[in-house]
């Protein structure tokens, strides 16, 4: 059976509709009252004389059987039932509806009888008379659901039916018999409700699926973010351990080779960190790098700076100790001091160039590295200039020493000439020459003041120089001997001088 309220198919003995929740007894009562009033209003009084018809109430509700589908009734007074085929299901629904309506005794009065709808062919006839329909032969042996239903037996009794009223019913009263149109509307309503339910369930399922996927995505994203943070923190901790493993503790007696190796290790770690940062290894879920990378870079920078400070202090100390002052000249510097400073300055320049890595990118013009390199190079150039000057001075000094030494040796050899030599000059005047041990010589000419001068020479001859006092044209004079010194001659390079011969006293 169908719910009278929404048309949904429900159980025969159900008290509430499973679709709309309406209580069936309330809806049925309201429907019965409305249908009974409608039928009572449309019923006309029966004529005084009615054909004798012994048809029982069984014939009123009996479902019509036809070999062919019912055709549309052309008589406007005819029931619209003929527009729809009647099957067993519709007949059963019609019986149920009629029984529920018949609960009101006012539906059929004693002087009225329902029109018997037995012959569908007669109904289809446009000129059919309701009385003819009522007199149609119907097999009394044909069973009906109405009679066979034990729950409905007490609805009609023989006293409730007046056979004379059958022919006076309006066929349109029996539109309630056919459940065709109502069934279509109820089926459509049911189909619409089912579709809405399916759509609603589909939307709900889609929302649930989307919600579950969203929750799963959030959980997975949270797990991915946590894993990413953990990986970044682990990477930072690993780098921190590597940095701390480079024990940097510069002291005055530290080895420059060891410090340089430590600096290069820190530089390698820094390059690895920069590469990882470029590849996004420190990237956090929010798109920025973890702040721990700043701690790593700061730790490396502090250690490298302490090493760089040690080297810079060493450069300053060595440069100050071996620099040349503006007052330093070839006459004030000795060759050994200049050479020692040059050796230190050249070693310092080599260290600066070899240890260039400690300055990082600060190696261009006017950089700290460039400043030290230029200052040391300038000192080396100045030292080279001083070295040349000192070398020249040293050479001259050495030559003078050698000359003095030779003179001293010659003087010792010339000691054989020490003595007094006298005789008569070429001018006929007496003259005397005294060779003294201290390297001086006295020149005497008879009647003239004596003249003092110096002598130099060796064992073979002497050179006498009186600064032009004796003869500015003929000096210096040469004293030589051919017989071992017993007789000497005093000659000159000038042709105007006449050689004098003297004897040793």
Coordinates of C-alpha atoms in Angstrom, one line a residue:
X1 CA 0.0 0.0 0.0
X2 CA 0.9 3.7 -0.4
X3 CA 1.1 6.5 2.2
X4 CA -2.0 8.7 1.7
X5 CA 0.1 11.7 2.6
X6 CA 3.3 11.4 0.4
X7 CA 2.5 8.4 -1.8
X8 CA 5.4 6.3 -0.6
X9 CA 5.1 2.6 -0.6
X10 CA 4.7 1.2 2.9
X11 CA 3.8 -1.9 4.7
X12 CA 0.2 -2.9 5.0
X13 CA 0.1 -2.9 8.8
X14 CA 2.5 0.1 9.3
X15 CA 1.3 2.8 11.7
X16 CA 3.7 5.5 10.5
X17 CA 5.0 6.3 7.1
X18 CA 8.7 5.4 6.8
X19 CA 9.2 8.3 4.3
X20 CA 7.4 11.3 5.8
X21 CA 6.8 10.0 9.3
X22 CA 3.0 10.8 9.2
X23 CA 0.8 8.7 11.5
X24 CA -1.4 6.7 9.1
X25 CA -4.5 6.7 11.1
X26 CA -4.7 10.5 11.2
X27 CA -4.2 10.9 7.5
X28 CA -6.7 8.1 6.7
X29 CA -9.4 9.7 8.8
X30 CA -8.9 13.1 7.2
X31 CA -8.9 11.5 3.7
X32 CA -12.0 9.5 4.4
X33 CA -13.9 12.5 5.6
X34 CA -12.9 14.6 2.5
X35 CA -13.7 11.8 0.0
X36 CA -17.1 11.0 1.7
X37 CA -18.2 14.6 1.6
X38 CA -17.2 14.9 -2.1
X39 CA -19.1 11.7 -3.0
X40 CA -22.1 12.8 -1.0
X41 CA -22.3 16.1 -2.8
X42 CA -22.0 14.6 -6.2
X43 CA -24.8 11.9 -5.7
X44 CA -28.2 12.7 -7.2
X45 CA -31.5 11.3 -5.7
X46 CA -32.5 8.0 -7.1
X47 CA -35.7 7.8 -9.2
X48 CA -38.8 6.4 -7.6
X49 CA -38.8 3.5 -9.9
X50 CA -35.6 1.6 -10.5
X51 CA -35.1 -1.6 -12.3
X52 CA -35.0 -4.6 -10.2
X53 CA -31.5 -5.7 -9.9
X54 CA -30.4 -8.4 -7.6
X55 CA -26.7 -7.6 -8.0
X56 CA -24.9 -7.9 -4.7
X57 CA -22.3 -5.6 -3.2
X58 CA -19.8 -7.9 -4.4
X59 CA -20.4 -6.7 -7.9
X60 CA -19.7 -3.1 -6.9
X61 CA -16.0 -3.5 -6.1
X62 CA -15.1 -6.4 -8.3
X63 CA -12.1 -5.6 -10.4
X64 CA -12.7 -5.6 -14.1
X65 CA -10.9 -8.1 -16.2
X66 CA -10.3 -7.3 -19.8
X67 CA -8.3 -8.8 -22.5
X68 CA -7.4 -5.4 -23.9
X69 CA -6.4 -2.2 -22.3
X70 CA -9.2 0.2 -21.4
X71 CA -9.9 3.0 -23.9
X72 CA -10.5 6.7 -23.1
X73 CA -14.2 7.4 -22.2
X74 CA -15.6 10.0 -24.5
X75 CA -18.7 10.7 -22.4
X76 CA -17.9 13.7 -20.2
X77 CA -20.0 12.1 -17.5
X78 CA -18.0 9.0 -17.6
X79 CA -15.2 8.2 -15.1
X80 CA -11.7 9.2 -16.0
X81 CA -10.8 5.7 -14.9
X82 CA -10.9 4.5 -18.5
X83 CA -7.7 6.5 -19.4
X84 CA -5.5 4.2 -17.5
X85 CA -5.2 0.5 -17.6
X86 CA -6.3 -1.3 -14.5
X87 CA -4.0 -4.0 -13.1
X88 CA -4.3 -6.1 -10.0
X89 CA -2.2 -3.7 -8.0
X90 CA -4.4 -0.8 -8.9
X91 CA -7.5 -2.8 -8.1
X92 CA -6.2 -3.7 -4.7
X93 CA -5.4 -0.1 -4.0
X94 CA -8.9 0.9 -5.1
X95 CA -10.5 -1.6 -2.9
X96 CA -8.5 -0.4 0.1
X97 CA -9.4 3.3 -0.7
X98 CA -13.1 2.5 -1.0
X99 CA -13.2 0.5 2.1
X100 CA -11.6 3.3 4.1
X101 CA -14.1 5.8 2.7
X102 CA -17.0 3.5 3.4
X103 CA -16.3 3.6 7.0
X104 CA -18.8 6.6 7.0
X105 CA -22.4 5.3 6.7
X106 CA -23.4 8.5 5.0
X107 CA -21.6 7.5 1.8
X108 CA -24.4 5.1 0.7
X109 CA -27.9 5.7 1.8
X110 CA -30.6 3.0 2.0
X111 CA -32.3 4.1 -1.1
X112 CA -29.1 4.3 -3.1
X113 CA -26.9 1.7 -4.6
X114 CA -23.5 2.0 -6.1
X115 CA -23.0 1.7 -9.8
X116 CA -21.6 -1.6 -10.7
X117 CA -18.4 -1.2 -12.9
X118 CA -18.0 -4.6 -14.4
X119 CA -17.9 -4.3 -18.2
X120 CA -15.0 -2.0 -19.3
X121 CA -16.3 -2.3 -22.9
X122 CA -19.6 -0.8 -21.8
X123 CA -17.7 2.0 -20.1
X124 CA -15.8 2.7 -23.2
X125 CA -18.9 3.2 -25.2
X126 CA -19.7 7.0 -25.5
X127 CA -23.5 6.3 -25.5
X128 CA -23.5 3.9 -22.6
X129 CA -26.2 4.3 -20.1
X130 CA -25.3 3.9 -16.4
X131 CA -28.3 1.6 -16.0
X132 CA -26.9 -0.6 -18.7
X133 CA -23.6 -0.7 -16.9
X134 CA -25.5 -1.7 -13.8
X135 CA -27.4 -4.5 -15.6
X136 CA -24.3 -6.0 -17.1
X137 CA -23.9 -9.7 -16.4
X138 CA -21.1 -10.4 -13.9
X139 CA -20.2 -13.8 -12.8
X140 CA -21.2 -14.2 -9.2
X141 CA -18.6 -16.8 -8.9
X142 CA -15.7 -14.4 -9.5
X143 CA -13.9 -13.8 -6.2
X144 CA -13.1 -10.3 -5.0
X145 CA -10.5 -9.0 -2.7
X146 CA -13.2 -7.1 -0.8
X147 CA -15.2 -10.2 0.1
X148 CA -12.2 -12.4 0.7
X149 CA -10.5 -9.9 3.0
X150 CA -11.5 -11.0 6.6
X151 CA -10.5 -7.6 7.9
X152 CA -13.0 -5.8 5.7
X153 CA -16.1 -8.1 6.0
X154 CA -17.8 -5.9 8.5
X155 CA -17.6 -2.8 6.3
X156 CA -20.7 -3.7 4.2
X157 CA -23.8 -5.7 5.1
X158 CA -26.9 -6.7 3.2
X159 CA -28.8 -3.9 4.9
X160 CA -26.3 -1.3 3.8
X161 CA -26.8 -1.9 0.1
X162 CA -29.9 -0.8 -1.9
X163 CA -29.9 -2.3 -5.3
X164 CA -32.3 0.3 -6.6
X165 CA -29.7 3.0 -6.2
X166 CA -27.1 1.5 -8.4
X167 CA -28.3 2.9 -11.7
X168 CA -28.5 6.4 -10.2
X169 CA -24.9 6.9 -9.3
X170 CA -22.8 9.3 -11.3
X171 CA -19.9 7.4 -12.9
X172 CA -17.5 10.2 -12.0
X173 CA -18.0 9.1 -8.3
X174 CA -15.8 6.2 -9.0
X175 CA -12.7 8.0 -9.9
X176 CA -11.4 7.0 -6.5
X177 CA -11.6 3.4 -7.6
X178 CA -8.7 3.7 -9.9
X179 CA -5.3 4.4 -8.3
X180 CA -3.8 5.1 -11.7
X181 CA -3.2 8.9 -11.6
X182 CA -2.6 8.9 -7.9
X183 CA -0.1 6.0 -8.3
X184 CA 1.7 8.0 -11.0
X185 CA 1.9 11.1 -8.9
X186 CA 3.0 9.1 -5.9
X187 CA 5.5 7.2 -7.9
X188 CA 6.9 10.4 -9.3
X189 CA 7.0 11.9 -5.8
X190 CA 8.7 8.8 -4.6
X191 CA 11.2 8.8 -7.4
X192 CA 11.9 12.5 -6.7
X193 CA 12.3 11.8 -3.0
X194 CA 14.6 8.9 -3.8
X195 CA 16.6 11.1 -6.2
X196 CA 16.9 13.9 -3.6
X197 CA 18.0 11.4 -1.0
X198 CA 20.5 9.9 -3.3
X199 CA 21.9 13.4 -4.2
X200 CA 21.9 14.3 -0.6
X201 CA 23.7 11.1 0.4
X202 CA 26.1 11.7 -2.6
X203 CA 26.9 15.2 -1.5
X204 CA 27.3 14.1 2.1
X205 CA 29.6 11.3 1.0
X206 CA 31.6 13.8 -1.1
X207 CA 31.8 16.2 1.8
X208 CA 33.0 13.4 4.1
X209 CA 35.5 12.2 1.5
X210 CA 36.8 15.7 1.0
X211 CA 37.0 16.3 4.7
X212 CA 38.8 13.0 5.3
X213 CA 41.2 13.9 2.5
X214 CA 41.7 17.4 3.9
X215 CA 42.4 16.0 7.4
X216 CA 44.8 13.4 6.0
X217 CA 46.5 16.1 3.9
X218 CA 46.9 18.4 7.0
X219 CA 48.2 15.5 9.1
X220 CA 50.6 14.4 6.3
X221 CA 51.7 18.1 5.8
X222 CA 52.3 18.4 9.5
X223 CA 54.3 15.2 9.5
X224 CA 56.3 16.3 6.5
X225 CA 56.9 19.7 8.1
X226 CA 58.1 18.1 11.3
X227 CA 60.3 15.7 9.4
X228 CA 61.8 18.6 7.5
X229 CA 62.4 20.6 10.6
X230 CA 64.1 17.6 12.2
X231 CA 66.3 17.1 9.2
X232 CA 67.4 20.7 9.2
X233 CA 68.1 20.7 12.9
X234 CA 70.1 17.5 12.5
X235 CA 72.1 19.0 9.7
X236 CA 72.9 22.1 11.8
X237 CA 73.9 20.0 14.7
X238 CA 76.3 18.0 12.5
X239 CA 77.9 21.1 11.2
X240 CA 78.2 22.5 14.7
X241 CA 80.1 19.4 15.8
X242 CA 82.5 19.8 12.8
X243 CA 83.2 23.4 13.6
X244 CA 83.8 22.6 17.3
X245 CA 86.2 19.8 16.3
X246 CA 88.5 22.5 14.8
X247 CA 90.3 23.5 18.0
X248 CA 91.3 27.1 17.4
X249 CA 93.4 28.6 20.3
X250 CA 96.1 31.0 18.8
X251 CA 98.9 31.8 21.2
X252 CA 102.3 33.6 20.8
X253 CA 104.1 30.3 20.3
X254 CA 101.4 28.8 18.0
X255 CA 102.6 27.2 14.8
X256 CA 101.6 29.2 11.8
X257 CA 101.3 26.0 9.7
X258 CA 98.8 24.5 12.1
X259 CA 96.8 27.7 12.3
X260 CA 96.7 27.9 8.5
X261 CA 95.4 24.3 8.3
X262 CA 92.7 25.1 10.9
X263 CA 91.6 28.1 8.9
X264 CA 91.4 26.1 5.7
X265 CA 89.3 23.5 7.4
X266 CA 86.9 26.1 8.6
X267 CA 86.8 27.5 5.1
X268 CA 85.8 24.1 3.7
X269 CA 83.0 23.7 6.2
X270 CA 81.8 27.2 5.3
X271 CA 81.7 26.4 1.6
X272 CA 79.8 23.2 2.3
X273 CA 77.2 25.1 4.3
X274 CA 76.8 27.7 1.5
X275 CA 76.3 24.9 -1.0
X276 CA 73.6 23.2 1.2
X277 CA 72.0 26.6 1.7
X278 CA 71.9 27.2 -2.0
X279 CA 70.3 23.8 -2.5
X280 CA 67.6 24.5 0.1
X281 CA 68.9 22.1 2.7
X282 CA 68.2 24.6 5.5
X283 CA 64.8 25.7 4.1
X284 CA 61.9 25.5 6.7
X285 CA 58.3 24.9 5.8
X286 CA 57.5 28.6 5.8
X287 CA 60.0 29.1 3.0
X288 CA 62.8 30.8 5.0
X289 CA 66.1 29.3 6.1
X290 CA 66.5 28.2 9.7
X291 CA 68.1 30.7 12.0
X292 CA 70.6 28.1 13.1
X293 CA 72.5 28.8 9.9
X294 CA 73.4 32.2 11.2
X295 CA 74.8 30.6 14.4
X296 CA 77.0 28.3 12.2
X297 CA 78.3 31.2 10.1
X298 CA 78.9 33.3 13.2
X299 CA 80.8 30.5 14.9
X300 CA 83.0 30.0 11.8
X301 CA 83.6 33.7 11.4
X302 CA 84.7 34.1 15.0
X303 CA 87.2 31.3 14.8
X304 CA 88.6 32.5 11.5
X305 CA 88.9 36.1 12.8
X306 CA 91.0 34.9 15.8
X307 CA 93.3 33.1 13.4
X308 CA 93.5 36.2 11.1
X309 CA 94.2 38.4 14.1
X310 CA 97.2 36.2 15.0
X311 CA 98.6 36.4 11.5
X312 CA 98.0 40.2 11.3
X313 CA 99.8 40.8 14.6
X314 CA 102.7 38.7 13.4
X315 CA 102.9 40.7 10.2
X316 CA 102.9 44.0 12.1
X317 CA 105.6 42.9 14.5
X318 CA 108.0 41.6 11.8
X319 CA 107.4 44.6 9.5
X320 CA 108.2 47.1 12.3
X321 CA 111.3 45.3 13.3
X322 CA 112.8 45.1 9.8
X323 CA 111.6 48.4 8.2
X324 CA 114.2 51.1 7.2
X325 CA 113.9 54.6 8.6
X326 CA 114.1 57.8 6.5
X327 CA 117.5 58.6 8.3
X328 CA 119.0 55.3 7.1
X329 CA 121.6 55.9 4.4
X330 CA 124.5 54.1 2.9
X331 CA 126.9 56.0 5.2
X332 CA 124.9 55.2 8.3
X333 CA 124.1 51.6 7.5
X334 CA 126.4 48.7 7.3
X335 CA 126.2 46.0 4.8
X336 CA 125.4 43.3 7.2
X337 CA 122.4 45.1 8.9
X338 CA 120.9 45.9 5.5
X339 CA 121.3 42.3 4.4
X340 CA 119.7 40.9 7.5
X341 CA 116.7 43.1 7.2
X342 CA 116.2 42.3 3.6
X343 CA 116.2 38.6 4.4
X344 CA 113.4 39.1 7.0
X345 CA 111.4 41.3 4.7
X346 CA 111.5 38.9 1.9
X347 CA 110.5 36.0 4.2
X348 CA 107.6 38.2 5.4
X349 CA 106.4 38.9 1.9
X350 CA 106.5 35.2 1.1
X351 CA 104.3 34.4 4.1
X352 CA 101.8 37.1 3.2
X353 CA 101.4 35.7 -0.3
X354 CA 101.3 32.1 0.9
X355 CA 98.8 32.9 3.6
X356 CA 96.6 35.0 1.4
X357 CA 93.6 32.6 2.1
X358 CA 93.1 34.0 5.6
X359 CA 91.9 37.3 4.1
X360 CA 89.1 35.7 2.1
X361 CA 87.7 38.2 -0.4
X362 CA 89.5 41.1 1.2
X363 CA 92.4 40.9 -1.2
X364 CA 91.7 43.7 -3.7
X365 CA 93.1 47.2 -4.0
X366 CA 93.3 49.1 -0.7
X367 CA 92.4 45.9 1.2
X368 CA 94.2 44.8 4.3
X369 CA 96.1 42.2 2.4
X370 CA 97.0 44.7 -0.3
X371 CA 98.2 47.2 2.4
X372 CA 100.6 44.7 4.0
X373 CA 101.8 43.4 0.7
X374 CA 102.6 46.9 -0.6
X375 CA 104.3 48.1 2.6
X376 CA 106.6 45.1 2.8
X377 CA 107.4 45.4 -1.0
X378 CA 108.3 49.1 -0.5
X379 CA 110.6 48.2 2.4
X380 CA 112.3 45.6 0.3
X381 CA 112.9 48.1 -2.5
X382 CA 114.4 50.6 -0.1
X383 CA 116.6 48.0 1.4
X384 CA 117.8 47.0 -2.0
X385 CA 118.8 50.6 -2.7
X386 CA 120.6 50.9 0.7
X387 CA 122.3 47.6 0.0
X388 CA 123.7 49.0 -3.3
X389 CA 124.9 52.2 -1.6
X390 CA 126.5 50.3 1.3
X391 CA 128.2 48.0 -1.1
X392 CA 129.7 50.9 -3.0
X393 CA 130.8 52.6 0.1
X394 CA 132.3 49.3 1.4
X395 CA 134.1 48.8 -1.8
X396 CA 135.7 52.2 -1.6
X397 CA 136.6 51.7 1.9
X398 CA 138.2 48.4 1.1
X399 CA 140.1 49.9 -1.7
X400 CA 141.4 52.6 0.6
X401 CA 142.3 50.1 3.1
X402 CA 144.1 48.1 0.5
X403 CA 145.9 51.2 -0.6
X404 CA 146.8 52.2 2.8
X405 CA 148.0 48.7 3.5
X406 CA 150.2 48.8 0.4
X407 CA 151.5 52.2 1.3
X408 CA 152.4 51.0 4.7
X409 CA 154.2 48.0 3.2
X410 CA 155.9 50.2 0.7
X411 CA 156.9 52.6 3.4
X412 CA 158.5 49.8 5.3
X413 CA 160.4 48.8 2.2
X414 CA 161.3 52.4 1.5
X415 CA 163.0 52.7 4.8
X416 CA 166.3 52.1 3.1
X417 CA 166.1 55.6 1.6
X418 CA 166.0 57.2 5.0
X419 CA 169.0 59.4 5.4
X420 CA 170.7 62.6 4.2
X421 CA 171.8 63.2 0.7
X422 CA 174.0 66.2 -0.3
X423 CA 176.0 67.5 -3.2
X424 CA 176.1 70.3 -5.7
X425 CA 173.2 71.1 -7.9
X426 CA 173.3 71.7 -11.6
X427 CA 173.0 75.4 -10.9
X428 CA 176.3 75.2 -8.9
X429 CA 174.7 75.7 -5.6
X430 CA 175.0 73.3 -2.7
X431 CA 171.9 71.3 -2.0
X432 CA 170.8 68.8 0.6
X433 CA 167.8 66.4 0.7
X434 CA 166.8 64.7 4.0
X435 CA 164.6 61.6 3.8
X436 CA 162.9 61.1 7.2
X437 CA 161.4 58.0 8.6
X438 CA 157.9 59.5 9.2
X439 CA 157.4 60.1 5.5
X440 CA 158.5 63.7 5.3
X441 CA 161.3 65.2 3.3
X442 CA 163.4 68.4 3.8
X443 CA 164.7 70.3 0.8
X444 CA 167.6 72.7 1.3
X445 CA 169.3 74.9 -1.3
X446 CA 172.3 77.0 -0.3
X447 CA 171.3 80.4 0.9
X448 CA 167.5 79.6 0.6
X449 CA 165.0 78.6 3.3
X450 CA 164.4 75.0 3.6
X451 CA 161.2 73.4 2.2
X452 CA 159.3 70.5 3.7
X453 CA 157.3 68.0 1.8
X454 CA 156.3 64.3 1.8
X455 CA 157.7 61.2 0.2
X456 CA 156.1 57.9 -1.0
X457 CA 157.6 55.0 -2.7
X458 CA 159.1 51.6 -2.4
X459 CA 162.5 50.0 -2.4
X460 CA 163.1 50.9 -6.0
X461 CA 162.4 54.7 -5.9
X462 CA 160.7 57.5 -4.1
X463 CA 158.4 60.3 -5.1
X464 CA 159.0 63.7 -3.5
X465 CA 156.2 66.3 -3.4
X466 CA 156.6 69.8 -2.0
X467 CA 153.3 71.2 -3.2
X468 CA 155.0 73.4 -5.8
X469 CA 157.2 75.2 -3.3
X470 CA 160.4 74.1 -5.0
X471 CA 159.1 74.2 -8.6
X472 CA 155.4 74.2 -9.5
X473 CA 156.4 73.1 -13.0
X474 CA 158.7 70.2 -12.2
X475 CA 157.2 68.6 -9.1
X476 CA 156.9 65.9 -8.1
X477 CA 160.5 64.8 -8.2
X478 CA 161.8 61.2 -8.4
X479 CA 164.6 59.9 -6.2
X480 CA 166.3 56.8 -7.5
X481 CA 169.7 55.0 -7.2
X482 CA 171.7 52.7 -9.3
X483 CA 174.2 51.6 -6.8
X484 CA 172.2 50.5 -3.8
X485 CA 171.6 54.0 -2.4
X486 CA 175.0 55.3 -2.2
X487 CA 174.4 57.8 -4.9
X488 CA 170.9 59.1 -5.8
X489 CA 169.5 61.2 -8.6
X490 CA 166.7 63.7 -8.3
X491 CA 164.9 64.0 -11.7
X492 CA 161.6 65.3 -13.0
X493 CA 159.0 64.6 -15.7
X494 CA 159.5 68.1 -16.9
X495 CA 162.1 68.8 -19.5
X496 CA 163.0 72.1 -17.9
X497 CA 164.4 70.3 -14.9
X498 CA 168.0 69.3 -14.8
X499 CA 168.8 66.1 -12.9
X500 CA 170.7 66.6 -9.7
X501 CA 173.1 63.9 -8.3
X502 CA 173.7 63.6 -4.6
X503 CA 175.6 61.3 -2.4
X504 CA 174.5 59.7 0.8
X505 CA 176.3 60.9 3.9

